[in-house]
XYZ file of C-alpha atoms in Angstrom:
274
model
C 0.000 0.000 0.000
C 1.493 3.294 -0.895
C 2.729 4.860 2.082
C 0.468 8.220 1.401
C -2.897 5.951 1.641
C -1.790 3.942 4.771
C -4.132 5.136 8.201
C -2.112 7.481 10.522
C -1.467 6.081 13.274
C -3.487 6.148 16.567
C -1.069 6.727 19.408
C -2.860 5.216 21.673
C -2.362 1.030 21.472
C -5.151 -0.826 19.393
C -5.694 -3.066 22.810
C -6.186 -0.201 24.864
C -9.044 0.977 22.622
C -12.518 0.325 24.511
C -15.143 -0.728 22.021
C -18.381 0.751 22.354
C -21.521 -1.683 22.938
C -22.323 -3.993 20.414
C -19.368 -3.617 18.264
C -16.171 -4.918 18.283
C -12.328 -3.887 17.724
C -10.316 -5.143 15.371
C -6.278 -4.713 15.104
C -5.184 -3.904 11.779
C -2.539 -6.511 11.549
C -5.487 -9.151 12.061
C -7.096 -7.756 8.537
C -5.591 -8.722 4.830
C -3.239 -11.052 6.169
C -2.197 -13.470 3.473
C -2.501 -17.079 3.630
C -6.325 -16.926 5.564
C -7.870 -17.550 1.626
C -8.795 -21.459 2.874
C -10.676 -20.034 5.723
C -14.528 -20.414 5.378
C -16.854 -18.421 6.719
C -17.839 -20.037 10.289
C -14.096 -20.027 10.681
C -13.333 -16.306 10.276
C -16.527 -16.103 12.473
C -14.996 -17.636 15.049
C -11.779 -16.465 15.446
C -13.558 -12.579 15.181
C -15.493 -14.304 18.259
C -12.475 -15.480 20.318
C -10.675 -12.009 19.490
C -13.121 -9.816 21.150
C -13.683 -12.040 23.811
C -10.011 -11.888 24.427
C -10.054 -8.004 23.864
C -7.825 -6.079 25.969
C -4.328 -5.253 27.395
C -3.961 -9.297 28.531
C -4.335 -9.874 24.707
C -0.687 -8.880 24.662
C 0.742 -10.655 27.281
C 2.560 -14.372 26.097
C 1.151 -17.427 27.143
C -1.848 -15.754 28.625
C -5.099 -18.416 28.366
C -8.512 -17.113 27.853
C -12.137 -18.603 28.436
C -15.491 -18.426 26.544
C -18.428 -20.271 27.038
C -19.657 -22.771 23.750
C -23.059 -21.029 24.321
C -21.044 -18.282 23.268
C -20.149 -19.865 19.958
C -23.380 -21.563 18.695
C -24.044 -18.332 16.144
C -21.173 -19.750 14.319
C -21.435 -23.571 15.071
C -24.312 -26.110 15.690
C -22.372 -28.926 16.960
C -18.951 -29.593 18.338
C -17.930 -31.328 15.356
C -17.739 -28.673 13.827
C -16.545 -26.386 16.263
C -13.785 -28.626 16.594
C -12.637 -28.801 12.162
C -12.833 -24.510 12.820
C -10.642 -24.716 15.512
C -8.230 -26.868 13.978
C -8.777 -25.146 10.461
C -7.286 -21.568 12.692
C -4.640 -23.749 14.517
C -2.937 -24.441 11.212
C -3.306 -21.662 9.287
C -0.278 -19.680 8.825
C -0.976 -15.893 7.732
C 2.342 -13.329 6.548
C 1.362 -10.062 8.018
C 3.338 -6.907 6.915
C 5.216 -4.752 9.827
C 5.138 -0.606 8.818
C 8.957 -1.416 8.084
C 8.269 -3.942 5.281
C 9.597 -6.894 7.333
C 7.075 -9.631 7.651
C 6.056 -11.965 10.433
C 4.556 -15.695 9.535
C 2.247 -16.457 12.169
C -0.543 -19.005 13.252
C -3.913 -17.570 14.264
C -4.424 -19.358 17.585
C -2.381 -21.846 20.047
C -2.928 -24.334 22.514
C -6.804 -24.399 23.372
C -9.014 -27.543 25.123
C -12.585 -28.132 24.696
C -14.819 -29.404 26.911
C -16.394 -32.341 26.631
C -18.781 -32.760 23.849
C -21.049 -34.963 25.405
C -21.573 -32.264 28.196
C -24.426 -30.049 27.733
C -22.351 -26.995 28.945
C -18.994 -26.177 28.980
C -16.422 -23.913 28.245
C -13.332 -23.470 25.255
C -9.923 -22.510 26.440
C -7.734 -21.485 24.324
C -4.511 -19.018 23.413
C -3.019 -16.375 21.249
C 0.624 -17.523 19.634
C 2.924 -15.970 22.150
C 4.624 -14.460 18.673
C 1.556 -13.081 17.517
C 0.809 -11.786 21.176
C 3.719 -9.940 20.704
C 2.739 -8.649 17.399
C -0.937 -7.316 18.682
C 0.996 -5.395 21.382
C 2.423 -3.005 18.811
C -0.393 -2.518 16.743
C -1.799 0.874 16.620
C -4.003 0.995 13.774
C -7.538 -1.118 14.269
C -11.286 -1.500 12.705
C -14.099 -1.072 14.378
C -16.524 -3.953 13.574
C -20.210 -3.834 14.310
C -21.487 -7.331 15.437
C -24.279 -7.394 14.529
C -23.343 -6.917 10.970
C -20.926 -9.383 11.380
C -23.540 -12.240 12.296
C -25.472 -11.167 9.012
C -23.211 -12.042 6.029
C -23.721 -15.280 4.208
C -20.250 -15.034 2.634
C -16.731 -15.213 3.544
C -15.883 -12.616 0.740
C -18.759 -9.672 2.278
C -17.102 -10.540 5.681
C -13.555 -9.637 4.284
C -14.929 -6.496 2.711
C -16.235 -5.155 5.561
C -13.415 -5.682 7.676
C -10.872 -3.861 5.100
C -13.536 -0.832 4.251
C -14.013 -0.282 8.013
C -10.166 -0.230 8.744
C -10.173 2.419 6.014
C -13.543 4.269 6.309
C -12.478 6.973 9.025
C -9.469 7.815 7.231
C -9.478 11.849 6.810
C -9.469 13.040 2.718
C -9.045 9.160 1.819
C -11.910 7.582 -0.268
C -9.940 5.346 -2.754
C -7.481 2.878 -3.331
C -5.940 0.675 -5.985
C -5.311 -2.737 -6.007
C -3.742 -4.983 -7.991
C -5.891 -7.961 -8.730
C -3.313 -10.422 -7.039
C -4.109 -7.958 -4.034
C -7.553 -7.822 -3.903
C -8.002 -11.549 -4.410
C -5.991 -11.574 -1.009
C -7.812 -8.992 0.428
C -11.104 -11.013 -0.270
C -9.527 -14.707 0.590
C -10.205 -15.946 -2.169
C -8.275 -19.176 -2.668
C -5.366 -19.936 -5.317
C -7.110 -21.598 -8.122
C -10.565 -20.503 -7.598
C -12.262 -17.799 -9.969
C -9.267 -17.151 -11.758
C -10.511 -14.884 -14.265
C -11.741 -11.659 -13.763
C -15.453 -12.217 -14.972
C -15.839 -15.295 -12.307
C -14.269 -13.392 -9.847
C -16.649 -10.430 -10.092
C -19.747 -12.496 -10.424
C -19.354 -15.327 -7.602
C -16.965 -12.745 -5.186
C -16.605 -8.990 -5.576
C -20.599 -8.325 -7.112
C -22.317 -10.554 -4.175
C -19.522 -9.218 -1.323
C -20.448 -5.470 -2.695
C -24.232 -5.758 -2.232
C -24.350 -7.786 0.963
C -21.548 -4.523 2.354
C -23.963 -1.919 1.110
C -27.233 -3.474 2.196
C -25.915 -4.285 5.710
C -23.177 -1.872 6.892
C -23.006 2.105 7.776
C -20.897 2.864 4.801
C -20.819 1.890 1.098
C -18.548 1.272 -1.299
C -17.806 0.210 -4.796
C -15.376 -1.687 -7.277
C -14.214 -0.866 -10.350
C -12.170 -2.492 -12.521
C -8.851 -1.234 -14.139
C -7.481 -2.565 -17.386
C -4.218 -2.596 -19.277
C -5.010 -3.118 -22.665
C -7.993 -5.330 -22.703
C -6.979 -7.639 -20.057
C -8.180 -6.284 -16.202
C -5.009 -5.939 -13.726
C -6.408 -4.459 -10.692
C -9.483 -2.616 -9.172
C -9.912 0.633 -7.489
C -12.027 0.379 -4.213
C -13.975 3.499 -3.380
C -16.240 4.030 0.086
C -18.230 6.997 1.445
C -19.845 6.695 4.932
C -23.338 6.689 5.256
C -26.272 9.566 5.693
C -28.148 8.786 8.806
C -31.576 8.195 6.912
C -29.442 5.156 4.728
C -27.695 4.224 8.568
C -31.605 3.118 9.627
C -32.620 1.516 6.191
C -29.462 -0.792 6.765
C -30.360 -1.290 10.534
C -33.762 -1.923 9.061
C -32.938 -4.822 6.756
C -30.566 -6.369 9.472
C -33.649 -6.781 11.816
C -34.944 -8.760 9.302
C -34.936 -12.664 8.268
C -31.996 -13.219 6.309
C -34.483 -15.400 4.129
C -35.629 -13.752 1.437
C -32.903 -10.771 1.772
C -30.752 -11.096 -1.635
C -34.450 -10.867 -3.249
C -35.042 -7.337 -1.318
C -31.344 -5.504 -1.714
C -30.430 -6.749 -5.153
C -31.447 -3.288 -6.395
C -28.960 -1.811 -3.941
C -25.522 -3.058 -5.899
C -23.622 -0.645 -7.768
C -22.269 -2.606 -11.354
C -19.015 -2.846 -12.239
C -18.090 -1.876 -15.754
């Protein structure tokens, strides 16, 4: 990212941020990490669950264990079976996140953790943050604020990683746009080597649904439009405006709603690419 369209820092530690009610914080070195693309949905969920339960100063400290009960986790898992391939799925998932001096640290998303027993009706997961990635968060100084609310609402993986990367950037001062290589922005959306590799797939099963879910759901909106060089598309430019209060409560309105029947009611709401 050119260094001109990177957020200034906030002097004040990401961990010592306290969210406000019913949203979330997010450090900035926890958002477009590569390597996360095999990570579904219920996944990225989860680990946005364990984050914020771990939340705080102690986030920072090595070796420090946290608790959370699995009542706690049933909006992103019906059984323990599958609470279980999620955790594992985070435990060996190695992400490359990029320092402000263009070193990079290669990290896994979460440590030692022990369930408790499945056939119990209640219980309790335990788990940790890699002591190097403990002392990674401790530095951070640049976050996202996340609404939960609108986190619990997307039905895809790619809407999820929008969100995440337009908050980090929305309160940026005289900022609205960015370009991206394509390379980038596949990373940016997780979308796995392999998968929708041209530029037509990857707008119609990724960017187009990610786009409308964002717009529909969140307090800000923001669009994608693709760059060429000569006819063949190379990158995007990503732009975002915050929201007027009146379109703040039509979003609120649809997320108080059943998500059945929702792609029906905000398919009018996409901007299309070009």
């Amino acid at each position: 990212m050119p260094e001109k369209n990177r957020p200034k820092a906030n002097f004040k530690p990401t961990l010592q941020i306290v969210p406000n009610a019913g949203e979330m914080v997010k450090p900035s070195e926890l958002i477009e990490v590569k390597g996360a693309a095999k990570l579904s949905l219920a996944d990225r969920r989860l680990y946005n669950i364990l984050l914020h339960n771990a939340f705080g100063p102690d986030l920072a400290t090595e070796n420090r264990r946290f608790e959370i009960p699995l009542a706690a986790l049933r909006d992103t898992h019906d059984s323990n079976d599958r609470l279980v391939q999620s955790i594992e799925a985070l435990m060996t998932t190695v992400v490359t996140i990029r320092r402000a001096d263009a070193s990079t640290d290669r990290v896994q998303l979460l440590g030692w953790n022990n369930l408790a027993d499945p056939k119990r009706k209640h219980g309790s997961l335990k788990y940790s943050i890699p002591p190097e990635l403990a002392v990674l968060l401790r530095d951070s100084t640049v976050f996202a604020k996340l609404e939960l609310e609108v986190l619990r609402a997307f039905t895809s993986k790619y809407a999820l990683a929008l969100y995440e990367a337009i908050a980090r950037r929305v309160r940026l001062q005289h900022i609205f746009t960015e370009r991206f290589s394509l390379d980038d922005f596949r990373d940016l959306l997780g979308v796995e080597t392999g998968k929708l590799t041209t530029f037509g797939n990857l707008n119609q099963y990724a960017i187009k649904p990610a786009v409308l879910e964002v717009n529909a759901l969140s307090d800000f909106t923001v669009g994608v439009s693709p760059k060429k060089s000569g006819r063949r598309v190379t990158g995007v430019v990503v732009g975002w405006n915050a929201k007027s209060i009146d379109e703040r409560k039509v979003a609120y309105a649809e997320l108080q709603r059943p998500k059945f029947g929702r792609r029906a009611r905000i398919s009018g709401t996409v901007e299309l690419l070009e």
